[in-house]
């Protein structure tokens, strides 16, 4: 290649690099703007849900509990319900049960 061809190739390569850099900056700005708009929309739409969750957590901290359903008493650990109360031995297998269970 001659000197002029090398110089022209260098200038063309630099021009392509500058165009690619400009395109990537514009693309990044568009993606960031769209992402920020979507985040703001989701934040705005979920504000009531977040408020309800904060109020529920505050009620739980105050000991009122979050559920007013009948039978929602007791502590559930891995699917087992632990209740305070009297238990009686079941004949045969050594398990215990509450007097009101059948």
Short mmCIF file of C-alpha atoms in Angstrom, two decimals:
data_model
loop_
_atom_site.label_atom_id
_atom_site.label_comp_id
_atom_site.label_asym_id
_atom_site.label_seq_id
_atom_site.Cartn_x
_atom_site.Cartn_y
_atom_site.Cartn_z
CA UNK A 1 0.00 0.00 0.00
CA UNK A 2 1.17 3.48 -0.70
CA UNK A 3 1.52 6.18 1.93
CA UNK A 4 -1.67 7.92 0.74
CA UNK A 5 -3.66 4.70 0.98
CA UNK A 6 -2.39 4.11 4.52
CA UNK A 7 -3.27 7.68 5.49
CA UNK A 8 -6.73 7.40 3.91
CA UNK A 9 -7.33 4.05 5.65
CA UNK A 10 -6.28 5.58 9.00
CA UNK A 11 -8.60 8.58 8.54
CA UNK A 12 -11.49 6.31 7.47
CA UNK A 13 -10.89 4.01 10.47
CA UNK A 14 -10.80 6.96 12.86
CA UNK A 15 -14.03 8.31 11.32
CA UNK A 16 -15.76 4.96 11.71
CA UNK A 17 -14.55 4.77 15.33
CA UNK A 18 -15.91 8.25 16.09
CA UNK A 19 -19.27 7.40 14.49
CA UNK A 20 -19.50 4.15 16.47
CA UNK A 21 -18.64 5.99 19.69
CA UNK A 22 -21.31 8.63 19.00
CA UNK A 23 -23.89 5.92 18.22
CA UNK A 24 -23.08 4.05 21.45
CA UNK A 25 -23.39 7.23 23.53
CA UNK A 26 -26.79 8.03 21.98
CA UNK A 27 -27.93 4.43 22.44
CA UNK A 28 -26.81 4.47 26.10
CA UNK A 29 -28.68 7.76 26.69
CA UNK A 30 -31.87 6.36 25.13
CA UNK A 31 -31.66 3.11 27.13
CA UNK A 32 -30.97 5.02 30.36
CA UNK A 33 -33.88 7.40 29.73
CA UNK A 34 -36.32 4.59 28.93
CA UNK A 35 -35.13 2.59 31.93
CA UNK A 36 -35.54 5.58 34.24
CA UNK A 37 -39.03 6.23 32.86
CA UNK A 38 -40.08 2.59 33.39
CA UNK A 39 -38.62 2.58 36.93
CA UNK A 40 -40.50 5.82 37.74
CA UNK A 41 -43.76 4.41 36.37
CA UNK A 42 -43.41 1.18 38.41
CA UNK A 43 -42.46 3.19 41.51
CA UNK A 44 -45.53 5.41 41.07
CA UNK A 45 -47.92 2.51 40.43
CA UNK A 46 -46.73 0.53 43.47
CA UNK A 47 -46.78 3.37 46.01
CA UNK A 48 -50.08 2.24 47.56
CA UNK A 49 -48.86 -1.34 47.83
CA UNK A 50 -45.63 -0.21 49.52
CA UNK A 51 -47.65 1.94 51.95
CA UNK A 52 -49.89 -1.02 52.84
CA UNK A 53 -46.84 -3.25 53.36
CA UNK A 54 -45.23 -0.67 55.67
CA UNK A 55 -48.46 -0.37 57.69
CA UNK A 56 -48.75 -4.16 57.94
CA UNK A 57 -45.16 -4.47 59.14
CA UNK A 58 -45.79 -1.74 61.72
CA UNK A 59 -48.91 -3.54 62.99
CA UNK A 60 -46.93 -6.77 63.29
CA UNK A 61 -44.19 -4.98 65.24
CA UNK A 62 -46.83 -3.59 67.60
CA UNK A 63 -48.17 -7.08 68.22
CA UNK A 64 -51.58 -6.64 66.64
CA UNK A 65 -50.86 -9.17 63.90
CA UNK A 66 -51.69 -8.86 60.24
CA UNK A 67 -54.51 -11.35 59.96
CA UNK A 68 -57.93 -11.29 61.54
CA UNK A 69 -58.94 -14.70 60.16
CA UNK A 70 -60.37 -17.22 62.60
CA UNK A 71 -57.91 -20.01 63.24
CA UNK A 72 -54.93 -17.86 62.32
CA UNK A 73 -53.47 -18.32 65.77
CA UNK A 74 -50.23 -20.13 66.45
CA UNK A 75 -46.77 -20.14 64.96
CA UNK A 76 -46.20 -21.86 61.61
CA UNK A 77 -42.73 -23.30 61.06
CA UNK A 78 -42.14 -25.31 57.87
CA UNK A 79 -45.78 -26.28 57.61
CA UNK A 80 -46.22 -27.35 61.25
CA UNK A 81 -48.60 -25.39 63.45
CA UNK A 82 -47.42 -24.97 67.00
CA UNK A 83 -50.17 -24.12 69.48
CA UNK A 84 -50.12 -23.72 73.19
CA UNK A 85 -52.62 -25.78 75.08
CA UNK A 86 -53.26 -29.12 76.63
CA UNK A 87 -52.22 -32.27 74.81
CA UNK A 88 -53.01 -35.88 75.51
CA UNK A 89 -51.15 -39.01 74.55
CA UNK A 90 -52.55 -41.00 71.65
CA UNK A 91 -52.65 -44.70 72.37
CA UNK A 92 -50.48 -46.92 70.22
CA UNK A 93 -48.03 -44.67 68.40
CA UNK A 94 -46.82 -42.42 71.24
CA UNK A 95 -47.88 -39.19 69.51
CA UNK A 96 -49.66 -36.43 71.34
CA UNK A 97 -52.79 -34.62 70.27
CA UNK A 98 -55.03 -31.87 71.52
CA UNK A 99 -58.29 -32.87 73.22
CA UNK A 100 -60.36 -31.17 70.50
CA UNK A 101 -58.69 -33.15 67.66
CA UNK A 102 -60.13 -36.42 66.32
#
